[in-house]
Amino acid sequence: MATQRKVETTAGSVKPNIDEAIERNWEVPNFTIKEIRDAIPAHCFRRDTFTSFTYVLHDAFFVSVLAIAASYIDTIPNMYARIALWPLYWIAQSIVGFGVWIIGHECGHQAFSPSKSINNGVGFVLHTALLTPYYSWRYSHSKHHKSNGHMVKDQVHIPALRSEVGLPAREKDSVVDGPHDLLQESPLVTLYGLFEMLVFGWPAYLIKHTTGQVYPGGASHFIPTCGIFEPGQYWDVVTSVVGIAGMISLLAYSGYVFGSIAVIKYYVIPYLGVNFWLVLITYLQHTDEKVPHYRENVWNFQRGAALTVDRSFGFLINHFHHHIADTHVAHHFFSTMPHYHAEEATAHIKKALGKHYQSDDTPIAIALWNNWKACKFVEDDGDVVFYKN
């Protein structure tokens, strides 16, 4: 597949500004989506409802086993054993719970079944159980997939501009690429920023569209008239909001019956863990100082899809997360592909993309720390822009 310094424009006759790409030795690819699809065996695109339901049962089994096992923790006489076992339950249940969320996510992409009704029925139940407004998020997430890596049209993890973070113009900036703020470089400030993102990032995105595109009048996944949604999606969004209200009511009733502490220990803390995994994984898939964002003059779907980074979290977590982290490039090229074919498809995509396939085997904690410190803003101009600090 062709790659060249003379980049084909995608937005008319204006010559692309790829100065940063040249500085970073980044080559903008010129392949077609057909070239990538033809490299993947046809069976990888087949959705099988029965097979998909086996993964629902798989996750339901482990969620149940963990919850039943946790019910015995407080019967253990040794206080130190109880103190040690509850966190183990929370970690394990959050890992399995995020797998449940991923199945719901797959339903939103219509990758669970050839049946739209089954996809939306299963997805609505699974996501509502995890306090995710199914249709609302499905619609905004679809926009993300259609515009991944686009500076204006993407929906999540949008880089801040130099001008937005209060820095002088590049030609007047004595340090240019940074670091600009030694306080932001300090370990305590870095830890606080990571804690804030990993714990509150997901609710903030759903409620206020934080890190997403700015819409006039603001945006929220709970407001059907906001700019995220089309008029025809109004009642689906309302249905999502009603579902979340019902789930919150169920949790409140459970607190009344079993006690608030029980709900917090069995559900709320694992739920926060699910949010942690969701934000951690999506952040690292779409945030890396070595991977740019494109503007309209350079961006197209296949170039944007290739701006995704595959990262392995180890065999066990990859398994329970249904390989969403280590096969995410394949997912962005073909979002209706079931997760159980994604590993095989990834092997073929690697060959087809060659040097344009993005993956990183840096240990997750180190990658998170480094990217959080390095990825603060991008330039206001240029058609290929990289994160700076």
mmCIF file of C-alpha atoms in Angstrom:
data_model
loop_
_atom_site.group_PDB
_atom_site.id
_atom_site.type_symbol
_atom_site.label_atom_id
_atom_site.label_comp_id
_atom_site.label_asym_id
_atom_site.label_seq_id
_atom_site.Cartn_x
_atom_site.Cartn_y
_atom_site.Cartn_z
ATOM 1 C CA MET A 1 0.000 0.000 0.000
ATOM 2 C CA ALA A 2 1.278 3.410 -0.963
ATOM 3 C CA THR A 3 2.719 5.887 1.506
ATOM 4 C CA GLN A 4 4.277 9.134 0.439
ATOM 5 C CA ARG A 5 5.324 12.587 1.522
ATOM 6 C CA LYS A 6 3.030 14.039 -1.157
ATOM 7 C CA VAL A 7 -0.204 13.377 0.679
ATOM 8 C CA GLU A 8 -3.466 13.124 -1.222
ATOM 9 C CA THR A 9 -5.846 15.800 0.055
ATOM 10 C CA THR A 10 -9.334 14.784 1.132
ATOM 11 C CA ALA A 11 -10.903 18.248 1.249
ATOM 12 C CA GLY A 12 -10.485 19.907 -2.100
ATOM 13 C CA SER A 13 -7.531 21.592 -3.769
ATOM 14 C CA VAL A 14 -5.829 23.102 -0.706
ATOM 15 C CA LYS A 15 -2.351 21.665 -0.234
ATOM 16 C CA PRO A 16 -2.131 19.797 3.092
ATOM 17 C CA ASN A 17 0.115 21.240 5.778
ATOM 18 C CA ILE A 18 2.060 18.206 6.994
ATOM 19 C CA ASP A 19 5.059 20.004 8.533
ATOM 20 C CA GLU A 20 4.687 18.192 11.860
ATOM 21 C CA ALA A 21 4.414 14.851 10.091
ATOM 22 C CA ILE A 22 7.710 15.540 8.342
ATOM 23 C CA GLU A 23 9.329 16.670 11.604
ATOM 24 C CA ARG A 24 8.221 13.464 13.346
ATOM 25 C CA ASN A 25 8.981 11.229 10.341
ATOM 26 C CA TRP A 26 5.297 10.260 10.212
ATOM 27 C CA GLU A 27 4.035 9.056 6.846
ATOM 28 C CA VAL A 28 0.356 9.540 6.079
ATOM 29 C CA PRO A 29 -0.898 6.308 4.454
ATOM 30 C CA ASN A 30 -2.817 6.083 1.192
ATOM 31 C CA PHE A 31 -4.612 2.736 1.387
ATOM 32 C CA THR A 32 -8.271 1.954 0.806
ATOM 33 C CA ILE A 33 -10.721 0.258 3.132
ATOM 34 C CA LYS A 34 -11.220 -2.414 0.458
ATOM 35 C CA GLU A 35 -7.528 -3.322 0.612
ATOM 36 C CA ILE A 36 -7.830 -3.941 4.345
ATOM 37 C CA ARG A 37 -11.113 -5.846 4.103
ATOM 38 C CA ASP A 38 -9.812 -8.089 1.312
ATOM 39 C CA ALA A 39 -6.891 -9.106 3.533
ATOM 40 C CA ILE A 40 -9.246 -10.597 6.148
ATOM 41 C CA PRO A 41 -10.964 -14.007 5.734
ATOM 42 C CA ALA A 42 -14.690 -13.650 5.039
ATOM 43 C CA HIS A 43 -15.746 -15.761 8.024
ATOM 44 C CA CYS A 44 -14.323 -13.143 10.405
ATOM 45 C CA PHE A 45 -17.240 -10.868 9.520
ATOM 46 C CA ARG A 46 -19.953 -13.443 10.313
ATOM 47 C CA ARG A 47 -22.086 -12.797 13.396
ATOM 48 C CA ASP A 48 -23.522 -15.809 15.184
ATOM 49 C CA THR A 49 -26.237 -15.190 17.765
ATOM 50 C CA PHE A 50 -25.704 -18.471 19.625
ATOM 51 C CA THR A 51 -21.959 -17.946 19.924
ATOM 52 C CA SER A 52 -22.500 -14.397 21.160
ATOM 53 C CA PHE A 53 -24.935 -15.581 23.837
ATOM 54 C CA THR A 54 -22.336 -18.050 25.138
ATOM 55 C CA TYR A 55 -20.218 -15.039 26.088
ATOM 56 C CA VAL A 56 -23.162 -13.481 27.920
ATOM 57 C CA LEU A 57 -23.540 -16.739 29.865
ATOM 58 C CA HIS A 58 -19.780 -16.854 30.442
ATOM 59 C CA ASP A 59 -19.814 -13.386 31.991
ATOM 60 C CA ALA A 60 -23.029 -13.976 33.951
ATOM 61 C CA PHE A 61 -21.517 -17.149 35.439
ATOM 62 C CA PHE A 62 -18.392 -15.383 36.697
ATOM 63 C CA VAL A 63 -20.322 -12.344 37.975
ATOM 64 C CA SER A 64 -22.565 -14.712 39.944
ATOM 65 C CA VAL A 65 -19.754 -16.879 41.280
ATOM 66 C CA LEU A 66 -17.830 -13.832 42.475
ATOM 67 C CA ALA A 67 -20.906 -12.315 44.139
ATOM 68 C CA ILE A 68 -21.763 -15.607 45.882
ATOM 69 C CA ALA A 69 -18.172 -16.040 47.027
ATOM 70 C CA ALA A 70 -18.165 -12.460 48.353
ATOM 71 C CA SER A 71 -21.253 -13.205 50.449
ATOM 72 C CA TYR A 72 -19.065 -15.395 52.675
ATOM 73 C CA ILE A 73 -16.355 -12.795 53.278
ATOM 74 C CA ASP A 74 -18.002 -11.185 56.276
ATOM 75 C CA THR A 75 -18.463 -14.598 57.896
ATOM 76 C CA ILE A 76 -14.687 -15.010 58.183
ATOM 77 C CA PRO A 77 -13.615 -14.375 61.810
ATOM 78 C CA ASN A 78 -10.224 -12.920 60.923
ATOM 79 C CA MET A 79 -10.562 -9.174 60.372
ATOM 80 C CA TYR A 80 -7.382 -8.936 58.294
ATOM 81 C CA ALA A 81 -8.606 -11.649 55.952
ATOM 82 C CA ARG A 82 -11.844 -9.723 55.436
ATOM 83 C CA ILE A 83 -9.923 -6.514 54.769
ATOM 84 C CA ALA A 84 -7.807 -8.317 52.163
ATOM 85 C CA LEU A 85 -10.629 -10.240 50.459
ATOM 86 C CA TRP A 86 -13.062 -7.398 49.790
ATOM 87 C CA PRO A 87 -10.593 -5.501 47.553
ATOM 88 C CA LEU A 88 -9.836 -8.739 45.715
ATOM 89 C CA TYR A 89 -13.554 -9.139 45.052
ATOM 90 C CA TRP A 90 -13.869 -5.548 43.855
ATOM 91 C CA ILE A 91 -10.959 -5.925 41.443
ATOM 92 C CA ALA A 92 -12.117 -9.286 40.087
ATOM 93 C CA GLN A 93 -15.747 -8.199 39.730
ATOM 94 C CA SER A 94 -14.741 -4.979 37.948
ATOM 95 C CA ILE A 95 -12.677 -6.967 35.456
ATOM 96 C CA VAL A 96 -15.554 -9.332 34.712
ATOM 97 C CA GLY A 97 -18.089 -6.498 34.821
ATOM 98 C CA PHE A 98 -16.212 -4.583 32.162
ATOM 99 C CA GLY A 99 -16.496 -7.669 29.967
ATOM 100 C CA VAL A 100 -20.266 -7.400 30.390
ATOM 101 C CA TRP A 101 -20.037 -3.750 29.336
ATOM 102 C CA ILE A 102 -18.050 -4.776 26.252
ATOM 103 C CA ILE A 103 -20.771 -7.220 25.183
ATOM 104 C CA GLY A 104 -23.267 -4.358 25.466
ATOM 105 C CA HIS A 105 -20.897 -2.207 23.421
ATOM 106 C CA GLU A 106 -20.756 -4.944 20.790
ATOM 107 C CA CYS A 107 -24.560 -4.944 20.661
ATOM 108 C CA GLY A 108 -24.474 -1.200 20.035
ATOM 109 C CA HIS A 109 -22.327 -1.835 16.973
ATOM 110 C CA GLN A 110 -24.795 -4.513 15.788
ATOM 111 C CA ALA A 111 -21.949 -7.050 16.054
ATOM 112 C CA PHE A 112 -23.673 -9.377 18.521
ATOM 113 C CA SER A 113 -26.285 -10.793 16.129
ATOM 114 C CA PRO A 114 -27.624 -10.361 12.589
ATOM 115 C CA SER A 115 -30.887 -9.347 14.322
ATOM 116 C CA LYS A 116 -31.181 -5.644 15.158
ATOM 117 C CA SER A 117 -33.856 -6.417 17.761
ATOM 118 C CA ILE A 118 -31.613 -8.909 19.575
ATOM 119 C CA ASN A 119 -28.663 -6.515 19.421
ATOM 120 C CA ASN A 120 -30.612 -3.632 20.901
ATOM 121 C CA GLY A 121 -32.527 -5.753 23.430
ATOM 122 C CA VAL A 122 -29.418 -7.398 24.867
ATOM 123 C CA GLY A 123 -27.382 -4.201 24.678
ATOM 124 C CA PHE A 124 -30.059 -2.168 26.455
ATOM 125 C CA VAL A 125 -30.265 -4.646 29.338
ATOM 126 C CA LEU A 126 -26.504 -5.041 29.794
ATOM 127 C CA HIS A 127 -25.649 -1.359 29.543
ATOM 128 C CA THR A 128 -28.567 -0.223 31.683
ATOM 129 C CA ALA A 129 -27.428 -2.665 34.378
ATOM 130 C CA LEU A 130 -24.100 -0.787 34.349
ATOM 131 C CA LEU A 131 -25.714 2.678 34.335
ATOM 132 C CA THR A 132 -24.827 3.392 30.716
ATOM 133 C CA PRO A 133 -27.613 5.012 28.644
ATOM 134 C CA TYR A 134 -27.574 2.463 25.817
ATOM 135 C CA TYR A 135 -29.075 4.333 22.862
ATOM 136 C CA SER A 136 -27.602 7.702 23.833
ATOM 137 C CA TRP A 137 -24.107 6.306 24.036
ATOM 138 C CA ARG A 138 -24.609 4.116 20.970
ATOM 139 C CA TYR A 139 -25.355 7.193 18.845
ATOM 140 C CA SER A 140 -22.445 9.283 20.121
ATOM 141 C CA HIS A 141 -20.098 6.307 19.891
ATOM 142 C CA SER A 142 -21.139 5.739 16.294
ATOM 143 C CA LYS A 143 -20.035 9.299 15.526
ATOM 144 C CA HIS A 144 -16.699 8.552 17.192
ATOM 145 C CA HIS A 145 -16.160 5.530 14.951
ATOM 146 C CA LYS A 146 -17.108 7.450 11.830
ATOM 147 C CA SER A 147 -14.607 10.212 12.661
ATOM 148 C CA ASN A 148 -11.843 8.632 14.743
ATOM 149 C CA GLY A 149 -8.767 10.853 14.915
ATOM 150 C CA HIS A 150 -10.556 13.846 13.345
ATOM 151 C CA MET A 151 -9.831 17.089 15.189
ATOM 152 C CA VAL A 152 -13.328 18.494 14.690
ATOM 153 C CA LYS A 153 -15.701 15.569 14.171
ATOM 154 C CA ASP A 154 -14.458 12.941 16.641
ATOM 155 C CA GLN A 155 -16.502 12.651 19.845
ATOM 156 C CA VAL A 156 -14.089 11.700 22.603
ATOM 157 C CA HIS A 157 -10.532 12.373 23.813
ATOM 158 C CA ILE A 158 -10.331 15.508 21.681
ATOM 159 C CA PRO A 159 -6.927 17.192 22.154
ATOM 160 C CA ALA A 160 -6.923 20.707 23.584
ATOM 161 C CA LEU A 161 -5.477 23.392 21.329
ATOM 162 C CA ARG A 162 -2.432 25.483 22.187
ATOM 163 C CA SER A 163 -4.644 28.570 22.354
ATOM 164 C CA GLU A 164 -7.147 26.804 24.642
ATOM 165 C CA VAL A 165 -4.551 26.026 27.301
ATOM 166 C CA GLY A 166 -3.388 29.663 27.412
ATOM 167 C CA LEU A 167 -0.005 29.279 25.731
ATOM 168 C CA PRO A 168 1.554 31.889 23.409
ATOM 169 C CA ALA A 169 1.662 31.283 19.666
ATOM 170 C CA ARG A 170 4.267 28.743 18.654
ATOM 171 C CA GLU A 171 6.557 31.316 17.048
ATOM 172 C CA LYS A 172 6.551 33.302 20.318
ATOM 173 C CA ASP A 173 6.950 30.306 22.617
ATOM 174 C CA SER A 174 10.455 29.949 24.038
ATOM 175 C CA VAL A 175 10.031 26.246 24.837
ATOM 176 C CA VAL A 176 7.753 25.404 21.871
ATOM 177 C CA ASP A 177 7.025 21.696 22.483
ATOM 178 C CA GLY A 178 7.296 21.848 26.273
ATOM 179 C CA PRO A 179 7.219 21.064 29.062
ATOM 180 C CA HIS A 180 5.475 24.333 29.860
ATOM 181 C CA ASP A 181 4.384 23.823 33.459
ATOM 182 C CA LEU A 182 6.765 22.267 35.979
ATOM 183 C CA LEU A 183 3.925 22.001 38.504
ATOM 184 C CA GLN A 184 1.962 19.824 36.071
ATOM 185 C CA GLU A 185 5.070 17.643 35.784
ATOM 186 C CA SER A 186 5.161 16.932 39.518
ATOM 187 C CA PRO A 187 4.184 13.417 40.644
ATOM 188 C CA LEU A 188 1.426 14.588 43.019
ATOM 189 C CA VAL A 189 -0.306 16.703 40.382
ATOM 190 C CA THR A 190 0.039 13.892 37.856
ATOM 191 C CA LEU A 191 -1.465 11.370 40.285
ATOM 192 C CA TYR A 192 -4.358 13.701 41.076
ATOM 193 C CA GLY A 193 -5.072 14.241 37.384
ATOM 194 C CA LEU A 194 -5.038 10.502 36.711
ATOM 195 C CA PHE A 195 -7.288 9.805 39.702
ATOM 196 C CA GLU A 196 -9.772 12.432 38.556
ATOM 197 C CA MET A 197 -9.877 11.038 35.014
ATOM 198 C CA LEU A 198 -10.045 7.357 35.935
ATOM 199 C CA VAL A 199 -12.691 7.724 38.662
ATOM 200 C CA PHE A 200 -14.860 10.571 37.382
ATOM 201 C CA GLY A 201 -14.044 10.648 33.665
ATOM 202 C CA TRP A 202 -16.807 8.303 32.487
ATOM 203 C CA PRO A 203 -19.700 9.917 34.400
ATOM 204 C CA ALA A 204 -18.385 13.352 33.371
ATOM 205 C CA TYR A 205 -18.404 12.300 29.717
ATOM 206 C CA LEU A 206 -21.945 10.952 29.902
ATOM 207 C CA ILE A 207 -23.338 13.899 31.862
ATOM 208 C CA LYS A 208 -21.353 16.838 30.419
ATOM 209 C CA HIS A 209 -19.635 15.407 27.323
ATOM 210 C CA THR A 210 -16.273 16.179 28.964
ATOM 211 C CA THR A 211 -13.307 15.640 26.564
ATOM 212 C CA GLY A 212 -15.832 15.489 23.706
ATOM 213 C CA GLN A 213 -16.691 17.982 21.000
ATOM 214 C CA VAL A 214 -18.140 21.276 22.164
ATOM 215 C CA TYR A 215 -21.765 21.836 21.126
ATOM 216 C CA PRO A 216 -23.676 25.133 21.348
ATOM 217 C CA GLY A 217 -25.577 25.154 24.623
ATOM 218 C CA GLY A 218 -23.602 22.184 25.933
ATOM 219 C CA ALA A 219 -24.228 18.472 25.511
ATOM 220 C CA SER A 220 -25.244 15.495 27.611
ATOM 221 C CA HIS A 221 -26.151 11.881 26.936
ATOM 222 C CA PHE A 222 -29.256 12.498 29.061
ATOM 223 C CA ILE A 223 -30.654 15.440 27.056
ATOM 224 C CA PRO A 224 -32.366 14.200 23.865
ATOM 225 C CA THR A 225 -32.496 17.676 22.303
ATOM 226 C CA CYS A 226 -28.762 18.430 22.590
ATOM 227 C CA GLY A 227 -26.452 18.644 19.575
ATOM 228 C CA ILE A 228 -25.150 15.082 19.873
ATOM 229 C CA PHE A 229 -28.424 13.618 18.628
ATOM 230 C CA GLU A 230 -30.583 13.822 15.515
ATOM 231 C CA PRO A 231 -34.303 14.639 15.884
ATOM 232 C CA GLY A 232 -35.265 11.071 14.972
ATOM 233 C CA GLN A 233 -33.260 9.720 17.905
ATOM 234 C CA TYR A 234 -35.267 11.621 20.534
ATOM 235 C CA TRP A 235 -37.377 8.750 21.881
ATOM 236 C CA ASP A 236 -34.473 6.312 21.912
ATOM 237 C CA VAL A 237 -32.565 8.723 24.131
ATOM 238 C CA VAL A 238 -35.631 9.119 26.348
ATOM 239 C CA THR A 239 -35.829 5.312 26.594
ATOM 240 C CA SER A 240 -32.189 5.231 27.694
ATOM 241 C CA VAL A 241 -32.824 7.835 30.390
ATOM 242 C CA VAL A 242 -35.883 5.945 31.656
ATOM 243 C CA GLY A 243 -33.797 2.773 31.812
ATOM 244 C CA ILE A 244 -31.120 4.485 33.917
ATOM 245 C CA ALA A 245 -33.791 5.928 36.212
ATOM 246 C CA GLY A 246 -35.218 2.422 36.632
ATOM 247 C CA MET A 247 -31.800 0.972 37.448
ATOM 248 C CA ILE A 248 -31.096 3.668 40.019
ATOM 249 C CA SER A 249 -34.516 2.970 41.564
ATOM 250 C CA LEU A 250 -33.672 -0.733 41.729
ATOM 251 C CA LEU A 251 -30.399 0.060 43.496
ATOM 252 C CA ALA A 252 -32.216 2.345 45.929
ATOM 253 C CA TYR A 253 -34.740 -0.400 46.672
ATOM 254 C CA SER A 254 -31.908 -2.896 47.126
ATOM 255 C CA GLY A 255 -30.358 -0.501 49.619
ATOM 256 C CA TYR A 256 -33.646 -0.370 51.491
ATOM 257 C CA VAL A 257 -33.923 -4.183 51.588
ATOM 258 C CA PHE A 258 -30.288 -5.237 52.044
ATOM 259 C CA GLY A 259 -28.745 -2.047 53.399
ATOM 260 C CA SER A 260 -26.768 0.712 51.727
ATOM 261 C CA ILE A 261 -23.430 -0.772 52.772
ATOM 262 C CA ALA A 262 -24.257 -4.040 50.991
ATOM 263 C CA VAL A 263 -25.138 -2.191 47.769
ATOM 264 C CA ILE A 264 -21.922 -0.207 47.985
ATOM 265 C CA LYS A 265 -19.788 -3.316 48.578
ATOM 266 C CA TYR A 266 -21.431 -5.589 46.020
ATOM 267 C CA TYR A 267 -22.311 -3.096 43.263
ATOM 268 C CA VAL A 268 -21.091 0.492 43.612
ATOM 269 C CA ILE A 269 -17.385 -0.180 44.117
ATOM 270 C CA PRO A 270 -17.194 -2.781 41.293
ATOM 271 C CA TYR A 271 -19.179 -0.326 39.128
ATOM 272 C CA LEU A 272 -16.520 2.339 39.752
ATOM 273 C CA GLY A 273 -13.952 -0.301 38.784
ATOM 274 C CA VAL A 274 -15.771 -0.907 35.494
ATOM 275 C CA ASN A 275 -15.595 2.848 34.864
ATOM 276 C CA PHE A 276 -11.875 2.722 35.652
ATOM 277 C CA TRP A 277 -11.223 0.037 33.050
ATOM 278 C CA LEU A 278 -13.378 1.815 30.474
ATOM 279 C CA VAL A 279 -11.552 5.134 30.795
ATOM 280 C CA LEU A 280 -8.085 3.574 31.106
ATOM 281 C CA ILE A 281 -8.467 1.435 28.013
ATOM 282 C CA THR A 282 -10.115 4.031 25.769
ATOM 283 C CA TYR A 283 -7.634 6.712 26.848
ATOM 284 C CA LEU A 284 -4.642 4.553 25.943
ATOM 285 C CA GLN A 285 -6.242 3.412 22.682
ATOM 286 C CA HIS A 286 -6.600 6.991 21.486
ATOM 287 C CA THR A 287 -3.902 8.972 23.299
ATOM 288 C CA ASP A 288 -0.221 8.569 22.478
ATOM 289 C CA GLU A 289 2.462 11.160 21.858
ATOM 290 C CA LYS A 290 3.682 9.153 18.843
ATOM 291 C CA VAL A 291 0.266 9.059 17.122
ATOM 292 C CA PRO A 292 -1.201 12.227 15.539
ATOM 293 C CA HIS A 293 -4.667 13.596 14.876
ATOM 294 C CA TYR A 294 -5.729 14.761 11.419
ATOM 295 C CA ARG A 295 -7.717 17.732 10.208
ATOM 296 C CA GLU A 296 -10.227 17.695 7.369
ATOM 297 C CA ASN A 297 -7.665 18.275 4.621
ATOM 298 C CA VAL A 298 -5.913 14.970 5.387
ATOM 299 C CA TRP A 299 -8.438 12.831 7.278
ATOM 300 C CA ASN A 300 -10.431 9.992 5.772
ATOM 301 C CA PHE A 301 -12.072 7.008 7.446
ATOM 302 C CA GLN A 302 -9.281 4.488 6.921
ATOM 303 C CA ARG A 303 -6.555 6.938 7.924
ATOM 304 C CA GLY A 304 -8.504 7.722 11.084
ATOM 305 C CA ALA A 305 -9.094 4.067 11.923
ATOM 306 C CA ALA A 306 -5.344 3.457 11.727
ATOM 307 C CA LEU A 307 -4.754 6.078 14.464
ATOM 308 C CA THR A 308 -5.767 3.536 17.108
ATOM 309 C CA VAL A 309 -3.214 1.803 19.355
ATOM 310 C CA ASP A 310 -3.479 -1.878 20.310
ATOM 311 C CA ARG A 311 -2.229 -2.676 23.827
ATOM 312 C CA SER A 312 -2.220 -6.004 25.624
ATOM 313 C CA PHE A 313 -3.259 -6.131 29.289
ATOM 314 C CA GLY A 314 -2.094 -9.719 29.681
ATOM 315 C CA PHE A 315 -3.810 -13.001 28.884
ATOM 316 C CA LEU A 316 -6.329 -13.049 31.730
ATOM 317 C CA ILE A 317 -7.577 -9.464 31.425
ATOM 318 C CA ASN A 318 -7.600 -9.671 27.630
ATOM 319 C CA HIS A 319 -9.802 -12.749 27.949
ATOM 320 C CA PHE A 320 -12.320 -11.277 30.365
ATOM 321 C CA HIS A 321 -12.378 -7.992 28.440
ATOM 322 C CA HIS A 322 -13.102 -9.895 25.221
ATOM 323 C CA HIS A 323 -9.901 -8.562 23.637
ATOM 324 C CA ILE A 324 -11.176 -5.012 23.256
ATOM 325 C CA ALA A 325 -7.742 -3.543 24.075
ATOM 326 C CA ASP A 326 -5.433 -5.750 22.017
ATOM 327 C CA THR A 327 -7.628 -5.865 18.860
ATOM 328 C CA HIS A 328 -8.939 -2.309 18.828
ATOM 329 C CA VAL A 329 -7.420 -1.427 15.468
ATOM 330 C CA ALA A 330 -9.503 -4.179 13.870
ATOM 331 C CA HIS A 331 -12.546 -2.935 15.764
ATOM 332 C CA HIS A 332 -12.135 0.566 14.350
ATOM 333 C CA PHE A 333 -11.814 -0.656 10.803
ATOM 334 C CA PHE A 334 -14.779 -3.037 11.064
ATOM 335 C CA SER A 335 -16.958 -2.336 14.096
ATOM 336 C CA THR A 336 -19.628 -4.914 13.152
ATOM 337 C CA MET A 337 -17.055 -7.710 13.407
ATOM 338 C CA PRO A 338 -17.719 -9.935 16.466
ATOM 339 C CA HIS A 339 -14.992 -9.840 19.100
ATOM 340 C CA TYR A 340 -14.431 -13.612 18.843
ATOM 341 C CA HIS A 341 -13.035 -13.130 15.324
ATOM 342 C CA ALA A 342 -10.980 -10.024 16.109
ATOM 343 C CA GLU A 343 -7.754 -11.780 17.088
ATOM 344 C CA GLU A 344 -7.599 -13.650 13.796
ATOM 345 C CA ALA A 345 -8.508 -10.499 11.869
ATOM 346 C CA THR A 346 -5.809 -8.528 13.689
ATOM 347 C CA ALA A 347 -3.111 -10.907 12.479
ATOM 348 C CA HIS A 348 -4.143 -10.184 8.886
ATOM 349 C CA ILE A 349 -4.540 -6.446 9.492
ATOM 350 C CA LYS A 350 -0.989 -6.285 10.852
ATOM 351 C CA LYS A 351 0.303 -7.700 7.584
ATOM 352 C CA ALA A 352 -1.902 -5.442 5.473
ATOM 353 C CA LEU A 353 -1.032 -2.230 7.323
ATOM 354 C CA GLY A 354 2.646 -2.982 7.813
ATOM 355 C CA LYS A 355 4.359 -0.037 9.506
ATOM 356 C CA HIS A 356 1.017 1.776 9.754
ATOM 357 C CA TYR A 357 -0.275 -0.737 12.318
ATOM 358 C CA GLN A 358 -0.044 0.858 15.763
ATOM 359 C CA SER A 359 0.672 -1.204 18.866
ATOM 360 C CA ASP A 360 2.602 -0.605 22.064
ATOM 361 C CA ASP A 361 3.931 -3.163 24.546
ATOM 362 C CA THR A 362 5.000 -0.601 27.145
ATOM 363 C CA PRO A 363 3.732 -1.743 30.575
ATOM 364 C CA ILE A 364 0.279 -0.226 31.065
ATOM 365 C CA ALA A 365 1.079 1.821 34.181
ATOM 366 C CA ILE A 366 4.180 3.317 32.544
ATOM 367 C CA ALA A 367 2.339 4.051 29.288
ATOM 368 C CA LEU A 368 -0.452 5.766 31.219
ATOM 369 C CA TRP A 369 1.989 7.877 33.240
ATOM 370 C CA ASN A 370 4.098 8.869 30.231
ATOM 371 C CA ASN A 371 1.176 9.736 27.964
ATOM 372 C CA TRP A 372 -0.632 11.703 30.654
ATOM 373 C CA LYS A 373 2.460 13.865 31.125
ATOM 374 C CA ALA A 374 3.281 14.185 27.429
ATOM 375 C CA CYS A 375 -0.169 14.648 25.854
ATOM 376 C CA LYS A 376 -1.469 18.081 26.882
ATOM 377 C CA PHE A 377 -2.259 19.991 23.681
ATOM 378 C CA VAL A 378 -1.825 20.183 19.899
ATOM 379 C CA GLU A 379 -1.145 23.123 17.601
ATOM 380 C CA ASP A 380 -3.984 25.308 16.321
ATOM 381 C CA ASP A 381 -2.875 24.864 12.716
ATOM 382 C CA GLY A 382 -1.513 22.074 10.551
ATOM 383 C CA ASP A 383 -3.344 19.124 9.043
ATOM 384 C CA VAL A 384 -1.305 16.545 10.965
ATOM 385 C CA VAL A 385 -0.841 17.460 14.637
ATOM 386 C CA PHE A 386 0.886 15.621 17.468
ATOM 387 C CA TYR A 387 0.424 15.901 21.202
ATOM 388 C CA LYS A 388 2.816 18.192 23.097
ATOM 389 C CA ASN A 389 3.244 19.241 26.699
#
